[in-house]
Tab-separated table of C-alpha atoms in Angstrom:
chain	number	residue	atom	x	y	z
A	1162	MET	CA	-97.442	270.058	87.776
A	1163	ARG	CA	-100.657	270.924	86.083
A	1164	LYS	CA	-103.119	272.903	88.170
A	1165	ILE	CA	-106.750	271.967	88.443
A	1166	TYR	CA	-108.977	275.059	88.357
A	1167	ALA	CA	-112.041	275.137	90.430
A	1168	ILE	CA	-115.076	276.905	88.824
A	1169	PRO	CA	-116.603	279.470	91.156
A	1170	ILE	CA	-120.383	279.502	91.593
A	1171	ALA	CA	-120.837	283.214	91.888
A	1172	MET	CA	-124.226	284.862	91.560
A	1173	GLY	CA	-122.424	288.053	90.724
A	1174	LEU	CA	-121.759	286.669	87.275
A	1175	ILE	CA	-125.465	286.790	86.492
A	1176	LEU	CA	-126.415	290.282	85.447
A	1177	ALA	CA	-130.099	291.060	84.930
A	1178	ALA	CA	-131.812	293.300	82.400
A	1179	SER	CA	-135.028	295.194	83.015
A	1180	CYS	CA	-137.544	293.471	80.845
A	1181	GLY	CA	-141.252	292.815	81.017
A	1182	ALA	CA	-142.553	289.567	82.469
A	1183	THR	CA	-143.189	286.734	79.927
A	1184	ILE	CA	-144.965	283.366	80.230
A	1185	LYS	CA	-141.737	281.470	79.850
A	1186	PRO	CA	-138.005	282.347	79.522
A	1187	PRO	CA	-136.577	282.964	76.059
A	1188	MET	CA	-134.152	280.032	76.548
A	1189	PRO	CA	-135.085	276.476	77.746
A	1190	GLU	CA	-133.902	275.629	81.214
A	1191	ASP	CA	-131.312	273.025	80.091
A	1192	LYS	CA	-129.775	275.321	77.535
A	1193	CYS	CA	-129.630	278.172	79.983
A	1194	ALA	CA	-127.947	275.991	82.651
A	1195	HIS	CA	-125.412	274.855	80.092
A	1196	LEU	CA	-124.692	278.429	79.043
A	1197	ILE	CA	-124.218	279.572	82.595
A	1198	PHE	CA	-121.922	276.610	83.220
A	1199	GLU	CA	-119.819	277.596	80.190
A	1200	MET	CA	-119.712	281.225	81.445
A	1201	HIS	CA	-118.430	279.992	84.808
A	1202	LYS	CA	-115.654	278.135	82.953
A	1203	THR	CA	-114.814	281.308	80.992
A	1204	ASP	CA	-114.873	283.338	84.262
A	1205	ALA	CA	-112.508	280.907	85.897
A	1206	MET	CA	-110.020	281.168	83.067
A	1207	LEU	CA	-110.225	284.944	83.091
A	1208	LYS	CA	-109.466	284.910	86.893
A	1209	THR	CA	-106.271	282.921	86.280
A	1210	LEU	CA	-105.149	285.886	84.163
A	1211	ASN	CA	-106.206	288.313	86.881
A	1212	TYR	CA	-108.952	289.606	84.629
A	1213	GLN	CA	-112.686	289.862	85.064
A	1214	ASP	CA	-115.192	290.439	82.278
A	1215	VAL	CA	-117.200	293.434	83.368
A	1216	ASN	CA	-118.459	294.132	79.847
A	1217	LEU	CA	-121.399	291.720	79.552
A	1218	HIS	CA	-123.693	294.536	78.365
A	1219	ASN	CA	-121.133	295.873	75.866
A	1220	ASP	CA	-121.551	294.372	72.416
A	1221	SER	CA	-117.963	294.983	71.339
A	1222	LEU	CA	-115.900	294.352	74.489
A	1223	SER	CA	-117.292	291.366	76.293
A	1224	TYR	CA	-115.125	288.224	76.375
A	1225	TYR	CA	-118.359	286.201	76.343
A	1226	ASN	CA	-119.038	287.164	72.695
A	1227	SER	CA	-117.453	284.013	71.245
A	1228	LEU	CA	-119.343	281.877	73.810
A	1229	PHE	CA	-122.653	283.401	72.839
A	1230	ALA	CA	-121.915	282.898	69.164
A	1231	ARG	CA	-120.825	279.289	69.715
A	1232	GLU	CA	-123.989	278.503	71.629
A	1233	GLY	CA	-126.315	280.289	69.136
A	1234	VAL	CA	-127.537	282.697	71.711
A	1235	THR	CA	-127.739	286.473	71.706
A	1236	ARG	CA	-126.783	288.711	74.628
A	1237	LYS	CA	-130.414	290.025	74.682
A	1238	GLN	CA	-131.789	286.445	74.948
A	1239	TYR	CA	-129.447	285.633	77.823
A	1240	LEU	CA	-130.198	288.729	79.834
A	1241	GLU	CA	-133.951	288.488	79.268
A	1242	THR	CA	-133.785	284.818	80.399
A	1243	ILE	CA	-131.927	285.691	83.588
A	1244	ASP	CA	-134.336	288.529	84.238
A	1245	TRP	CA	-137.223	286.040	83.921
A	1246	TYR	CA	-135.644	283.642	86.389
A	1247	ILE	CA	-134.997	286.402	88.892
A	1248	LYS	CA	-138.702	287.115	88.843
A	1249	HIS	CA	-139.454	283.400	89.337
A	1250	PRO	CA	-137.385	282.314	92.393
A	1251	GLU	CA	-138.452	278.714	92.505
A	1252	GLN	CA	-137.602	278.081	88.862
A	1253	TYR	CA	-134.339	280.015	89.463
A	1254	LYS	CA	-133.435	277.603	92.216
A	1255	ASP	CA	-134.081	274.644	89.935
A	1256	LEU	CA	-131.955	276.231	87.198
A	1257	TYR	CA	-128.984	276.736	89.478
A	1258	THR	CA	-129.300	273.244	90.876
A	1259	LYS	CA	-128.625	272.064	87.276
A	1260	VAL	CA	-125.674	274.429	86.946
A	1261	ILE	CA	-124.153	273.155	90.152
A	1262	LYS	CA	-124.474	269.610	89.017
A	1263	LEU	CA	-122.758	270.453	85.733
A	1264	VAL	CA	-119.903	272.193	87.528
A	1265	SER	CA	-119.494	269.337	90.013
A	1266	LYS	CA	-119.394	266.776	87.223
A	1267	TYR	CA	-116.811	268.883	85.292
A	1268	GLU	CA	-114.521	269.280	88.319
A	1269	GLN	CA	-114.718	265.577	89.101
A	1270	GLU	CA	-113.676	264.828	85.459
A	1271	GLU	CA	-110.834	267.400	85.650
A	1272	ARG	CA	-109.460	265.739	88.756
A	1273	ALA	CA	-109.729	262.320	87.158
A	1274	ARG	CA	-107.952	263.588	83.963
A	1275	TYR	CA	-105.173	265.082	86.135
A	1276	GLU	CA	-104.732	261.893	88.120
A	1277	LEU	CA	-104.729	259.867	84.891
A	1278	SER	CA	-102.099	262.120	83.299
A	1279	GLU	CA	-99.867	261.724	86.373
A	1280	ASN	CA	-99.945	257.910	85.933
A	1281	ARG	CA	-100.202	257.908	82.134
A	1282	ASP	CA	-98.676	255.028	80.218
A	1283	THR	CA	-95.704	256.264	78.276
A	1284	ASN	CA	-96.951	254.302	75.298
A	1285	ASP	CA	-100.339	256.089	75.297
A	1286	VAL	CA	-100.507	258.428	72.272
A	1287	TRP	CA	-104.048	259.742	72.861
A	1288	ASP	CA	-103.783	263.547	72.958
A	1289	MET	CA	-107.364	264.695	73.783
A	1290	LYS	CA	-109.459	264.601	76.945
A	1291	THR	CA	-110.207	261.086	78.004
A	1292	ASN	CA	-113.857	261.444	79.243
A	1293	TRP	CA	-116.816	262.647	77.085
A	1294	ASN	CA	-120.504	262.968	77.763
A	1295	LEU	CA	-122.956	263.385	74.962
A	1296	PRO	CA	-124.960	265.560	74.386
A	1297	LEU	CA	-123.101	267.817	76.821
A	1298	ASP	CA	-120.051	267.570	74.559
A	1299	GLY	CA	-122.081	267.807	71.384
A	1300	ASP	CA	-125.317	266.108	70.396
A	1301	LYS	CA	-123.749	264.607	67.255
A	1302	ASN	CA	-120.117	264.498	68.311
A	1303	PRO	CA	-118.264	261.433	66.858
A	1304	ILE	CA	-115.062	262.357	68.900
A	1305	ALA	CA	-112.867	262.596	65.829
A	1306	PHE	CA	-109.098	262.473	66.372
A	1307	ASN	CA	-105.966	262.961	64.256
A	1308	ILE	CA	-102.694	262.198	65.929
A	1309	PRO	CA	-99.336	262.724	64.199
A	1310	ILE	CA	-97.203	259.628	64.551
A	1311	ARG	CA	-94.075	258.339	62.817
A	1312	SER	CA	-93.596	254.900	64.295
A	1313	ALA	CA	-94.677	251.586	62.971
A	1314	GLY	CA	-96.259	249.171	65.443
A	1315	ILE	CA	-99.609	248.087	66.742
A	1316	TYR	CA	-101.998	250.717	68.029
A	1317	THR	CA	-104.951	249.765	70.225
A	1318	LEU	CA	-107.776	252.195	71.034
A	1319	GLU	CA	-109.547	251.409	74.250
A	1320	ALA	CA	-112.570	253.049	75.871
A	1321	ASP	CA	-115.407	252.363	78.318
A	1322	ILE	CA	-118.599	253.328	76.470
A	1323	THR	CA	-122.225	253.428	77.589
A	1324	TYR	CA	-124.971	253.799	74.957
A	1325	TYR	CA	-128.303	254.768	76.531
A	1326	ALA	CA	-131.749	253.579	75.379
A	1327	ASP	CA	-132.656	256.977	73.989
A	1328	ASP	CA	-129.413	257.376	72.070
A	1329	GLY	CA	-130.077	258.500	68.470
A	1330	SER	CA	-126.875	257.119	66.941
A	1331	GLN	CA	-127.524	255.365	63.625
A	1332	ASP	CA	-125.034	252.626	62.731
A	1333	PRO	CA	-122.768	253.403	65.716
A	1334	HIS	CA	-119.168	252.168	65.537
A	1335	THR	CA	-115.526	252.951	66.398
A	1336	THR	CA	-112.961	253.381	63.603
A	1337	MET	CA	-109.182	253.754	63.698
A	1338	ILE	CA	-107.042	254.457	60.622
A	1339	VAL	CA	-103.295	254.579	60.058
A	1340	GLU	CA	-102.476	256.898	57.178
A	1341	TYR	CA	-99.080	256.684	55.361
A	1342	ASP	CA	-97.192	259.403	53.481
A	1343	ASP	CA	-97.907	257.562	50.192
A	1344	GLY	CA	-101.683	258.100	50.689
A	1345	THR	CA	-102.496	254.493	51.543
A	1346	THR	CA	-104.121	253.403	54.825
A	1347	SER	CA	-104.554	250.564	57.231
A	1348	GLU	CA	-107.857	250.617	59.224
A	1349	ASN	CA	-110.168	248.699	61.428
A	1350	THR	CA	-113.783	249.247	62.552
A	1351	VAL	CA	-115.659	247.692	65.513
A	1352	TYR	CA	-119.387	247.643	66.020
A	1353	GLU	CA	-120.093	247.077	69.672
A	1354	ALA	CA	-122.972	249.387	70.475
A	1355	VAL	CA	-125.765	248.024	72.627
A	1356	LYS	CA	-128.266	250.688	73.809
A	1357	ASP	CA	-129.082	249.390	77.165
A	1358	GLY	CA	-127.373	251.791	79.574
A	1359	LYS	CA	-124.610	249.363	80.495
A	1360	GLN	CA	-120.922	250.227	80.218
A	1361	ARG	CA	-118.798	248.123	77.855
A	1362	HIS	CA	-115.115	248.037	77.208
A	1363	VAL	CA	-114.416	248.571	73.505
A	1364	GLU	CA	-111.069	247.891	71.785
A	1365	VAL	CA	-110.041	248.599	68.224
A	1366	MET	CA	-106.580	247.465	67.000
A	1367	VAL	CA	-104.764	248.534	63.843
A	1368	SER	CA	-101.194	247.728	62.729
A	1369	ALA	CA	-98.912	250.320	61.094
A	1370	GLU	CA	-96.981	248.515	58.376
A	1371	LYS	CA	-93.188	248.199	58.604
A	1372	GLY	CA	-91.298	249.679	55.690
A	1373	LYS	CA	-93.839	252.498	55.207
A	1374	THR	CA	-93.564	256.046	56.439
A	1375	VAL	CA	-96.388	256.690	58.832
A	1376	LYS	CA	-98.169	260.056	58.665
A	1377	CYS	CA	-100.853	259.969	61.301
A	1378	LEU	CA	-103.400	257.971	63.274
A	1379	ARG	CA	-106.945	259.187	62.902
A	1380	GLY	CA	-110.539	258.045	63.331
A	1381	TRP	CA	-113.705	258.389	65.342
A	1382	VAL	CA	-114.412	256.974	68.760
A	1383	LEU	CA	-118.217	257.314	68.436
A	1384	ASP	CA	-118.757	257.274	64.677
A	1385	HIS	CA	-122.225	257.178	63.145
A	1386	SER	CA	-124.103	257.549	59.838
A	1387	SER	CA	-125.261	260.951	58.545
A	1388	ASP	CA	-128.875	260.614	59.682
A	1389	THR	CA	-127.904	260.470	63.404
A	1390	GLN	CA	-129.828	262.655	65.841
A	1391	ASN	CA	-129.564	263.495	69.563
A	1392	LYS	CA	-126.846	261.143	70.793
A	1393	HIS	CA	-126.858	260.085	74.461
A	1394	ILE	CA	-123.510	258.347	75.302
A	1395	ASP	CA	-120.918	258.328	78.064
A	1396	CYS	CA	-117.393	257.571	76.994
A	1397	TYR	CA	-114.554	257.217	79.577
A	1398	ASN	CA	-110.945	256.261	79.906
A	1399	ILE	CA	-110.025	256.620	76.242
A	1400	LYS	CA	-106.426	255.680	75.441
A	1401	ILE	CA	-104.472	254.554	72.372
A	1402	LEU	CA	-101.617	252.244	73.363
A	1403	ARG	CA	-98.701	251.622	71.104
A	1404	THR	CA	-96.850	248.355	71.179
A	1405	PHE	CA	-94.029	247.280	68.882
A	1406	GLU	CA	-94.021	244.046	66.918
A	1407	GLU	CA	-91.183	241.690	67.606
A	1408	GLU	CA	-88.474	241.502	65.010
């Protein structure tokens, strides 16, 4: 049985540097909250290995190095930001309120994913997480997928999607493609984005042709054109169900 890991909210993770006071922190509040949330996730994973990262100040040893690099933040920026918040208790409280909300949302989604996997349809070939929240999961993330399959049949992608009024997706759509070993494809695209904050059930169906060797099923759940900026979308309950055509 898959274990659901809780993320500890431990103030001990936040190590401060001795820096002079500044008018505002080096990192914006939302970015700092997201980084602390990601550090809590890293810390939780380390604890499952009975390891704790005590090298935050060490440039060469810290396990957080890859996280800092991915988020485009330096260790110095992080430590100076935390030092600023420690000197501003009210703002620090607001910051950690955001962190706790991110952790709570993540743990709820993890429980939902676990419960879904326990009752998963055996014909569901979707192999990624089923719930996504943009921009938390990427401000331009199209949720690309590439699933190796070998069977002919009908594949139906389903998802519950909410586009918000401030979503910056240009030409939003959902695309699914069956690719064959001979380089040919079968595909289908659905345009069902209404930016009104209401959840809609989206389905895209594509048929893998009989008599051809299927290579993979690929596509984008939240596709968009190249000039897209700052997406704001919730996407839940993604699945790709396979049914077989009658002989």
